[in-house]
Amino acid sequence: MDQLLARAGSQAVTFAIRSGITFASGYAVRTVTKFLDKIPESEKKKILDKRTKIRIKTDILGQAMDLIRLAAVRGNTSLEPSLELIEAVTGEIERFETKMSSITETLSSLNEKESVIEVNRCMDNLLTQLDEAIPLLQLSIATSGTTMKTSLSPSVSPGRLLQASSLVAKANDSKSPGSVGPVFDLVYYSVFYNPSRLKYIDHEDNKKVGVAKDDDLLAISWKEEFSRASVRILSTSTSKSSYQYSLEIREDHNDGRYHDEKPQVVVYDVKSVMRMFFSASGKLLKLESRSAPVLMFKLVDKDENEEWIALGQVGVGEFEDTSDSEEDESEDETPALQEDKHSSLSLLEYLLRLCALQQREQTPIFETSDEKLALYLQDENAKNTIYETSRQKRDRLLDEANTNNAIDFDSNMNRLKNLDLQS
């Protein structure tokens, strides 16, 4: 699916995966501080100097590790060996933290001298490991051509970015969980895999865009789960100093259709969003009935299960004429969802980028470095619009109509063949 969206030239962003070294080194430094509080002043100087060196070097390594992990996720295979080194260094820091905690807990006047010697030995060993890792990671970054730029992509909208950052900052100031930004009125899609579609597709056209005849991506299509949905970002953290967000997609039955079941609600942890793709045309989802922009998500849960979803803008005036009964039903809706709804996918995209940054880094957006902010706002693809002539569009619509008719006929024939007729 990543390949398909990359071919389509959509705007894309991959969220950085935290290496964990920042957290690990933070705990390690704090354990050293606890040990320092329990020993005489005469023994502190060497340990203080080494603690400072460890903090500085882990800060440097943290930036390099984040950059390497992000580049590796985006397909830079030359950095894969460096990931093993990153895991080894992170493990070394965690073992150091465990050892320091053990020494501090068992410290007494009887073993004070031996404990100080052991702590100095552990710190020297960790510094040696860091000194060996830093040049190797720098060499890996240099040879791969990966860079960490502070300049923003030309596709980044300063107005939307300021609007989104203002809404996120407002939510940060709130002491209780709640919505981040407005509620969005959108369409919710999920992926549908239909292998029988492969034999009806014009493979000559696909060769022109580099798609193989047996490419399973051609069997992927999208289906409309909720024709209308109320979408919002929720802050679920109970602590003002931590950040936790979820994406709530609530089915809205005020869509002019008949429903005999209760509205469904789907919730995703923002941390599970690995990639986002934006396209100015519904053509990317092969949805000819909708030409509005779409925003796609690659989700990966804690068990490494992958899922793809998409959100699309509703048509202008599509749901303006609602019946009285539908209005009555909406009275039972969550009060926060009864407010004026927005349909701007670009605002939702920027809100998600900033919330993902805060949740993964556990740092307010206004305290984030320019380099890290640029990573979360970077556009991986230069183009986000798909152009076609009117004749190409007419021919494509005719071909796809014939394909869909053939698929329907084939599906019905298969059902007849599978019927177990009793005489």
Short mmCIF file of C-alpha atoms in Angstrom, two decimals:
data_model
loop_
_atom_site.label_atom_id
_atom_site.label_comp_id
_atom_site.label_asym_id
_atom_site.label_seq_id
_atom_site.Cartn_x
_atom_site.Cartn_y
_atom_site.Cartn_z
CA MET A 1 0.00 0.00 0.00
CA ASP A 2 2.91 2.36 0.71
CA GLN A 3 4.14 1.70 -2.84
CA LEU A 4 0.73 2.43 -4.34
CA LEU A 5 0.41 5.76 -2.57
CA ALA A 6 3.99 6.69 -3.40
CA ARG A 7 3.27 6.07 -7.10
CA ALA A 8 0.20 8.24 -6.90
CA GLY A 9 2.32 11.22 -5.90
CA SER A 10 0.36 12.05 -2.76
CA GLN A 11 1.67 14.23 0.02
CA ALA A 12 3.11 11.97 2.70
CA VAL A 13 4.64 12.14 6.16
CA THR A 14 6.14 9.41 8.33
CA PHE A 15 6.08 9.95 12.07
CA ALA A 16 9.40 9.49 13.86
CA ILE A 17 9.73 6.39 16.00
CA ARG A 18 11.27 7.18 19.36
CA SER A 19 14.47 5.28 19.97
CA GLY A 20 13.87 5.30 23.71
CA ILE A 21 17.42 6.45 24.49
CA THR A 22 16.24 9.84 25.75
CA PHE A 23 14.00 8.24 28.34
CA ALA A 24 16.58 5.58 29.26
CA SER A 25 19.40 8.10 29.65
CA GLY A 26 17.14 10.37 31.69
CA TYR A 27 16.49 7.60 34.19
CA ALA A 28 20.18 6.69 34.26
CA VAL A 29 21.19 10.26 35.07
CA ARG A 30 18.60 10.43 37.84
CA THR A 31 19.87 7.21 39.42
CA VAL A 32 23.37 8.72 39.49
CA THR A 33 21.94 11.81 41.19
CA LYS A 34 20.32 9.66 43.87
CA PHE A 35 23.65 7.96 44.50
CA LEU A 36 25.42 11.33 44.78
CA ASP A 37 23.00 12.41 47.50
CA LYS A 38 24.21 9.54 49.69
CA ILE A 39 27.99 9.89 49.46
CA PRO A 40 30.48 12.41 50.93
CA GLU A 41 31.41 15.60 49.04
CA SER A 42 34.98 14.38 48.60
CA GLU A 43 33.77 11.52 46.38
CA LYS A 44 31.38 13.52 44.20
CA LYS A 45 33.58 15.46 41.76
CA LYS A 46 34.65 12.61 39.47
CA ILE A 47 31.14 11.19 39.36
CA LEU A 48 29.63 14.63 38.62
CA ASP A 49 32.02 15.14 35.69
CA LYS A 50 31.20 11.71 34.27
CA ARG A 51 27.46 12.28 34.72
CA THR A 52 27.71 15.49 32.67
CA LYS A 53 29.59 13.68 29.90
CA ILE A 54 26.97 10.91 29.82
CA ARG A 55 24.13 13.44 29.58
CA ILE A 56 25.76 15.40 26.73
CA LYS A 57 26.67 12.31 24.72
CA THR A 58 23.26 10.68 25.10
CA ASP A 59 21.61 13.93 23.97
CA ILE A 60 23.77 13.88 20.83
CA LEU A 61 23.07 10.20 20.24
CA GLY A 62 19.34 10.70 20.74
CA GLN A 63 19.11 13.12 17.79
CA ALA A 64 21.16 10.81 15.56
CA MET A 65 19.14 7.76 16.53
CA ASP A 66 15.81 9.47 15.83
CA LEU A 67 17.06 10.51 12.39
CA ILE A 68 18.34 7.01 11.55
CA ARG A 69 15.14 5.30 12.67
CA LEU A 70 12.98 7.70 10.67
CA ALA A 71 15.11 7.31 7.53
CA ALA A 72 15.07 3.50 7.90
CA VAL A 73 11.28 3.45 8.20
CA ARG A 74 11.06 5.50 5.00
CA GLY A 75 12.95 2.80 3.11
CA ASN A 76 16.65 3.66 3.45
CA THR A 77 17.97 0.09 3.67
CA SER A 78 21.60 1.20 4.10
CA LEU A 79 20.74 2.27 7.66
CA GLU A 80 19.35 -1.09 8.78
CA PRO A 81 22.67 -2.28 10.33
CA SER A 82 22.71 0.91 12.38
CA LEU A 83 19.41 -0.09 13.98
CA GLU A 84 21.16 -3.05 15.63
CA LEU A 85 23.76 -0.69 17.08
CA ILE A 86 21.01 1.60 18.35
CA GLU A 87 19.31 -1.27 20.15
CA ALA A 88 22.65 -2.34 21.66
CA VAL A 89 23.41 1.15 22.99
CA THR A 90 19.88 1.54 24.37
CA GLY A 91 20.21 -1.82 26.12
CA GLU A 92 23.57 -0.79 27.59
CA ILE A 93 22.03 2.36 29.07
CA GLU A 94 19.15 0.39 30.53
CA ARG A 95 21.55 -2.10 32.14
CA PHE A 96 23.54 0.80 33.57
CA GLU A 97 20.37 2.26 35.09
CA THR A 98 19.48 -1.12 36.63
CA LYS A 99 22.99 -1.52 38.06
CA MET A 100 22.97 2.01 39.51
CA SER A 101 19.61 1.43 41.16
CA SER A 102 20.90 -1.76 42.75
CA ILE A 103 24.07 -0.07 44.06
CA THR A 104 22.11 2.88 45.44
CA GLU A 105 19.61 0.67 47.24
CA THR A 106 22.31 -1.42 48.94
CA LEU A 107 24.59 1.53 49.78
CA SER A 108 25.67 1.74 53.41
CA SER A 109 28.56 3.03 55.50
CA LEU A 110 30.10 -0.44 55.35
CA ASN A 111 30.29 -0.69 51.54
CA GLU A 112 30.54 3.00 50.64
CA LYS A 113 34.12 2.84 49.30
CA GLU A 114 33.46 -0.26 47.21
CA SER A 115 30.21 1.26 45.89
CA VAL A 116 31.97 4.44 44.72
CA ILE A 117 34.61 2.36 42.92
CA GLU A 118 31.89 0.24 41.27
CA VAL A 119 29.92 3.30 40.15
CA ASN A 120 33.01 4.87 38.59
CA ARG A 121 33.75 1.61 36.79
CA CYS A 122 30.17 1.38 35.43
CA MET A 123 30.24 5.00 34.25
CA ASP A 124 33.61 4.53 32.53
CA ASN A 125 32.27 1.46 30.75
CA LEU A 126 29.14 3.31 29.57
CA LEU A 127 31.19 6.27 28.33
CA THR A 128 33.38 3.86 26.36
CA GLN A 129 30.28 2.34 24.72
CA LEU A 130 28.96 5.81 23.82
CA ASP A 131 32.34 6.92 22.44
CA GLU A 132 32.41 3.87 20.17
CA ALA A 133 28.83 4.34 18.97
CA ILE A 134 28.94 8.06 18.12
CA PRO A 135 31.46 7.93 15.20
CA LEU A 136 29.83 4.79 13.77
CA LEU A 137 26.39 6.41 13.73
CA GLN A 138 27.81 9.62 12.27
CA LEU A 139 29.51 7.60 9.52
CA SER A 140 26.28 5.73 8.84
CA ILE A 141 24.33 8.97 8.47
CA ALA A 142 27.00 10.56 6.25
CA THR A 143 27.28 7.61 3.86
CA SER A 144 23.50 7.24 3.56
CA GLY A 145 23.06 10.89 2.61
CA THR A 146 20.45 11.42 5.31
CA THR A 147 20.14 14.97 6.61
CA MET A 148 18.12 16.69 9.30
CA LYS A 149 16.85 19.95 7.84
CA THR A 150 15.29 22.80 9.77
CA SER A 151 13.58 24.33 6.73
CA LEU A 152 9.94 23.42 6.17
CA SER A 153 8.57 21.90 3.00
CA PRO A 154 7.01 24.40 0.55
CA SER A 155 3.76 22.43 0.86
CA VAL A 156 3.43 23.34 4.56
CA SER A 157 0.72 25.96 5.07
CA PRO A 158 1.88 28.56 7.63
CA GLY A 159 -1.72 29.60 8.27
CA ARG A 160 -2.93 26.06 8.97
CA LEU A 161 0.16 25.37 11.07
CA LEU A 162 -0.46 28.44 13.23
CA GLN A 163 -4.16 27.59 13.55
CA ALA A 164 -3.40 24.01 14.58
CA SER A 165 -0.66 25.01 17.02
CA SER A 166 -3.02 27.50 18.66
CA LEU A 167 -5.65 24.79 19.16
CA VAL A 168 -3.09 22.32 20.53
CA ALA A 169 -1.69 24.94 22.91
CA LYS A 170 -5.21 25.72 24.13
CA ALA A 171 -5.79 22.04 24.84
CA ASN A 172 -2.44 21.88 26.66
CA ASP A 173 -3.56 24.66 28.99
CA SER A 174 -6.69 22.73 29.91
CA LYS A 175 -6.37 20.67 33.08
CA SER A 176 -8.93 18.05 32.04
CA PRO A 177 -9.17 15.63 29.08
CA GLY A 178 -11.25 16.80 26.12
CA SER A 179 -11.32 17.60 22.41
CA VAL A 180 -8.31 19.08 20.67
CA GLY A 181 -9.67 21.43 18.05
CA PRO A 182 -13.09 21.23 16.39
CA VAL A 183 -15.25 18.28 15.34
CA PHE A 184 -14.86 17.39 11.66
CA ASP A 185 -17.67 16.31 9.33
CA LEU A 186 -16.08 13.64 7.11
CA VAL A 187 -16.53 10.29 5.33
CA TYR A 188 -14.84 7.19 6.76
CA TYR A 189 -13.33 4.47 4.50
CA SER A 190 -11.57 1.15 5.06
CA VAL A 191 -9.60 -1.18 2.79
CA PHE A 192 -11.29 -4.04 0.93
CA TYR A 193 -9.23 -6.77 -0.73
CA ASN A 194 -10.84 -8.30 -3.85
CA PRO A 195 -8.45 -10.63 -5.75
CA SER A 196 -11.08 -11.42 -8.40
CA ARG A 197 -10.62 -7.85 -9.62
CA LEU A 198 -7.16 -8.65 -11.00
CA LYS A 199 -8.34 -10.48 -14.14
CA TYR A 200 -10.53 -7.58 -15.29
CA ILE A 201 -7.98 -4.78 -15.03
CA ASP A 202 -6.34 -3.32 -18.13
CA HIS A 203 -2.72 -4.25 -17.50
CA GLU A 204 -1.44 -2.29 -20.50
CA ASP A 205 -2.35 0.95 -18.71
CA ASN A 206 -0.77 -0.26 -15.49
CA LYS A 207 2.53 -0.99 -17.24
CA LYS A 208 2.81 2.71 -17.99
CA VAL A 209 2.89 3.51 -14.28
CA GLY A 210 5.10 0.57 -13.32
CA VAL A 211 2.48 -1.80 -11.90
CA ALA A 212 3.05 -5.50 -12.56
CA LYS A 213 0.29 -7.73 -13.87
CA ASP A 214 0.26 -9.87 -10.73
CA ASP A 215 0.66 -6.93 -8.34
CA ASP A 216 -1.68 -7.54 -5.38
CA LEU A 217 -2.04 -3.78 -4.97
CA LEU A 218 -4.42 -3.84 -7.93
CA ALA A 219 -6.81 -6.00 -5.91
CA ILE A 220 -7.08 -3.37 -3.19
CA SER A 221 -10.12 -1.12 -3.18
CA TRP A 222 -11.74 1.11 -0.60
CA LYS A 223 -15.22 0.80 0.84
CA GLU A 224 -17.30 3.43 2.57
CA GLU A 225 -17.78 2.46 6.23
CA PHE A 226 -19.59 5.61 7.41
CA SER A 227 -21.16 7.84 4.76
CA ARG A 228 -21.01 10.58 7.36
CA ALA A 229 -18.84 10.66 10.48
CA SER A 230 -18.04 13.08 13.29
CA VAL A 231 -14.27 12.96 13.74
CA ARG A 232 -12.29 14.54 16.53
CA ILE A 233 -8.98 14.26 18.37
CA LEU A 234 -9.31 13.55 22.09
CA SER A 235 -6.76 14.29 24.78
CA THR A 236 -6.99 11.32 27.14
CA SER A 237 -4.15 12.10 29.54
CA THR A 238 -5.09 12.82 33.15
CA SER A 239 -1.77 14.55 33.84
CA LYS A 240 -0.93 18.01 32.56
CA SER A 241 2.73 17.03 32.18
CA SER A 242 2.06 14.05 29.87
CA TYR A 243 0.43 13.75 26.45
CA GLN A 244 -1.91 11.02 25.21
CA TYR A 245 -4.30 11.35 22.25
CA SER A 246 -6.84 9.26 20.39
CA LEU A 247 -8.67 9.71 17.09
CA GLU A 248 -12.42 9.17 17.51
CA ILE A 249 -14.59 8.41 14.46
CA ARG A 250 -18.29 8.45 15.36
CA GLU A 251 -20.91 7.42 12.79
CA ASP A 252 -23.46 10.16 12.05
CA HIS A 253 -26.88 8.87 10.94
CA ASN A 254 -27.95 12.31 9.69
CA ASP A 255 -26.92 11.33 6.18
CA GLY A 256 -30.28 10.99 4.45
CA ARG A 257 -30.15 7.19 4.60
CA TYR A 258 -32.14 4.60 6.53
CA HIS A 259 -30.43 3.06 9.57
CA ASP A 260 -31.85 0.40 11.86
CA GLU A 261 -28.86 0.08 14.20
CA LYS A 262 -27.12 2.38 16.66
CA PRO A 263 -24.28 4.61 15.45
CA GLN A 264 -20.87 2.95 15.69
CA VAL A 265 -17.77 4.50 17.22
CA VAL A 266 -14.19 3.66 16.22
CA VAL A 267 -11.23 4.89 18.28
CA TYR A 268 -7.53 4.75 17.34
CA ASP A 269 -4.53 5.67 19.46
CA VAL A 270 -2.68 8.51 17.73
CA LYS A 271 0.55 6.69 18.60
CA SER A 272 -0.48 3.91 16.20
CA VAL A 273 -0.43 6.32 13.22
CA MET A 274 2.79 5.53 11.38
CA ARG A 275 2.19 7.34 8.09
CA MET A 276 -0.28 9.82 6.63
CA PHE A 277 -0.99 10.47 2.95
CA PHE A 278 -2.94 13.42 1.62
CA SER A 279 -4.35 13.65 -1.89
CA ALA A 280 -6.36 16.47 -3.41
CA SER A 281 -8.45 13.98 -5.38
CA GLY A 282 -10.62 11.00 -4.45
CA LYS A 283 -9.10 9.26 -7.47
CA LEU A 284 -6.40 7.93 -5.15
CA LEU A 285 -9.05 5.72 -3.51
CA LYS A 286 -10.63 4.87 -6.89
CA LEU A 287 -13.78 6.68 -5.77
CA GLU A 288 -15.18 8.32 -8.85
CA SER A 289 -18.34 9.46 -7.05
CA ARG A 290 -16.21 11.68 -4.83
CA SER A 291 -13.56 14.06 -6.09
CA ALA A 292 -12.96 15.76 -2.73
CA PRO A 293 -9.59 15.51 -0.91
CA VAL A 294 -8.78 12.40 1.12
CA LEU A 295 -6.46 11.75 4.06
CA MET A 296 -5.14 8.19 4.48
CA PHE A 297 -3.57 6.59 7.53
CA LYS A 298 -1.27 3.64 8.01
CA LEU A 299 -1.91 2.29 11.51
CA VAL A 300 0.30 -0.21 13.33
CA ASP A 301 -0.75 -1.41 16.78
CA LYS A 302 1.44 -2.74 19.60
CA ASP A 303 1.25 -6.26 18.14
CA GLU A 304 2.57 -5.00 14.78
CA ASN A 305 -0.82 -5.49 13.10
CA GLU A 306 -1.22 -3.15 10.13
CA GLU A 307 -4.44 -1.37 9.16
CA TRP A 308 -5.30 1.24 6.55
CA ILE A 309 -8.14 3.76 6.83
CA ALA A 310 -9.07 6.99 5.06
CA LEU A 311 -11.10 10.10 5.76
CA GLY A 312 -12.64 12.16 2.97
CA GLN A 313 -14.33 15.52 2.81
CA VAL A 314 -18.09 15.52 2.34
CA GLY A 315 -19.53 17.18 -0.74
CA VAL A 316 -20.57 20.81 -0.56
CA GLY A 317 -24.21 20.95 0.61
CA GLU A 318 -24.40 17.15 0.62
CA PHE A 319 -26.16 16.88 3.99
CA GLU A 320 -27.90 20.25 4.22
CA ASP A 321 -31.43 18.87 3.65
CA THR A 322 -32.02 16.70 6.72
CA SER A 323 -35.45 15.61 7.90
CA ASP A 324 -37.05 16.59 11.19
CA SER A 325 -36.73 13.04 12.46
CA GLU A 326 -33.01 13.11 11.83
CA GLU A 327 -32.73 16.37 13.74
CA ASP A 328 -34.58 14.82 16.65
CA GLU A 329 -32.19 11.88 16.65
CA SER A 330 -29.22 14.23 16.79
CA GLU A 331 -30.43 15.59 20.13
CA ASP A 332 -29.10 12.43 21.75
CA GLU A 333 -25.66 13.03 20.28
CA THR A 334 -22.74 14.01 22.50
CA PRO A 335 -23.07 17.78 23.26
CA ALA A 336 -19.54 18.43 22.01
CA LEU A 337 -20.51 16.96 18.63
CA GLN A 338 -23.55 19.23 18.24
CA GLU A 339 -21.31 22.25 17.68
CA ASP A 340 -20.57 23.57 14.20
CA LYS A 341 -18.55 20.95 12.38
CA HIS A 342 -15.55 21.61 10.18
CA SER A 343 -14.69 19.79 6.97
CA SER A 344 -11.08 20.93 6.51
CA LEU A 345 -8.88 17.87 6.15
CA SER A 346 -5.76 20.03 6.13
CA LEU A 347 -6.53 21.35 9.63
CA LEU A 348 -7.10 17.80 10.90
CA GLU A 349 -3.81 16.73 9.30
CA TYR A 350 -1.81 19.45 11.06
CA LEU A 351 -3.54 18.76 14.37
CA LEU A 352 -2.61 15.08 14.09
CA ARG A 353 0.99 15.89 13.22
CA LEU A 354 1.40 18.15 16.24
CA CYS A 355 -0.43 15.80 18.61
CA ALA A 356 1.69 12.88 17.38
CA LEU A 357 4.81 14.93 18.02
CA GLN A 358 3.75 15.73 21.59
CA GLN A 359 2.70 12.16 22.37
CA ARG A 360 5.84 10.53 20.96
CA GLU A 361 8.29 13.07 22.33
CA GLN A 362 6.35 13.90 25.54
CA THR A 363 7.38 17.51 24.96
CA PRO A 364 5.18 20.59 24.31
CA ILE A 365 5.28 21.73 20.69
CA PHE A 366 6.66 25.14 21.67
CA GLU A 367 9.64 23.49 23.39
CA THR A 368 10.49 21.21 20.45
CA SER A 369 13.66 21.77 18.44
CA ASP A 370 13.40 23.05 14.87
CA GLU A 371 14.94 19.83 13.55
CA LYS A 372 12.41 17.59 15.29
CA LEU A 373 9.47 19.81 14.27
CA ALA A 374 10.65 19.75 10.65
CA LEU A 375 10.64 15.93 10.71
CA TYR A 376 6.97 15.84 11.67
CA LEU A 377 6.02 18.47 9.08
CA GLN A 378 8.14 17.13 6.22
CA ASP A 379 6.45 16.20 2.95
CA GLU A 380 8.09 13.05 1.57
CA ASN A 381 6.61 13.48 -1.91
CA ALA A 382 6.87 16.61 -3.98
CA LYS A 383 3.54 16.27 -5.76
CA ASN A 384 0.09 15.93 -4.25
CA THR A 385 -2.16 16.47 -7.25
CA ILE A 386 -3.13 14.07 -10.03
CA TYR A 387 -3.91 15.60 -13.40
CA GLU A 388 -5.78 14.04 -16.35
CA THR A 389 -7.43 15.33 -19.49
CA SER A 390 -11.20 15.22 -19.96
CA ARG A 391 -10.79 12.50 -22.60
CA GLN A 392 -8.61 10.42 -20.27
CA LYS A 393 -11.20 10.79 -17.55
CA ARG A 394 -14.05 9.74 -19.90
CA ASP A 395 -12.14 6.68 -21.12
CA ARG A 396 -11.14 5.73 -17.60
CA LEU A 397 -14.70 5.99 -16.30
CA LEU A 398 -15.93 3.80 -19.19
CA ASP A 399 -13.23 1.18 -18.59
CA GLU A 400 -13.90 1.05 -14.86
CA ALA A 401 -17.66 0.78 -15.42
CA ASN A 402 -17.08 -2.20 -17.72
CA THR A 403 -14.70 -3.72 -15.17
CA ASN A 404 -17.17 -3.32 -12.30
CA ASN A 405 -19.98 -4.86 -14.39
CA ALA A 406 -17.76 -7.82 -15.23
CA ILE A 407 -16.81 -8.26 -11.57
CA ASP A 408 -20.47 -8.21 -10.51
CA PHE A 409 -21.36 -10.79 -13.17
CA ASP A 410 -18.46 -13.03 -12.17
CA SER A 411 -19.40 -12.76 -8.50
CA ASN A 412 -23.01 -13.75 -9.24
CA MET A 413 -21.89 -16.71 -11.37
CA ASN A 414 -19.67 -17.93 -8.53
CA ARG A 415 -22.59 -17.78 -6.13
CA LEU A 416 -24.73 -19.87 -8.50
CA LYS A 417 -21.98 -22.47 -8.86
CA ASN A 418 -21.64 -22.76 -5.10
CA LEU A 419 -25.35 -23.26 -4.47
CA ASP A 420 -26.20 -26.72 -3.13
CA LEU A 421 -29.48 -27.41 -4.92
CA GLN A 422 -31.63 -30.15 -3.45
CA SER A 423 -33.89 -32.02 -5.87
#
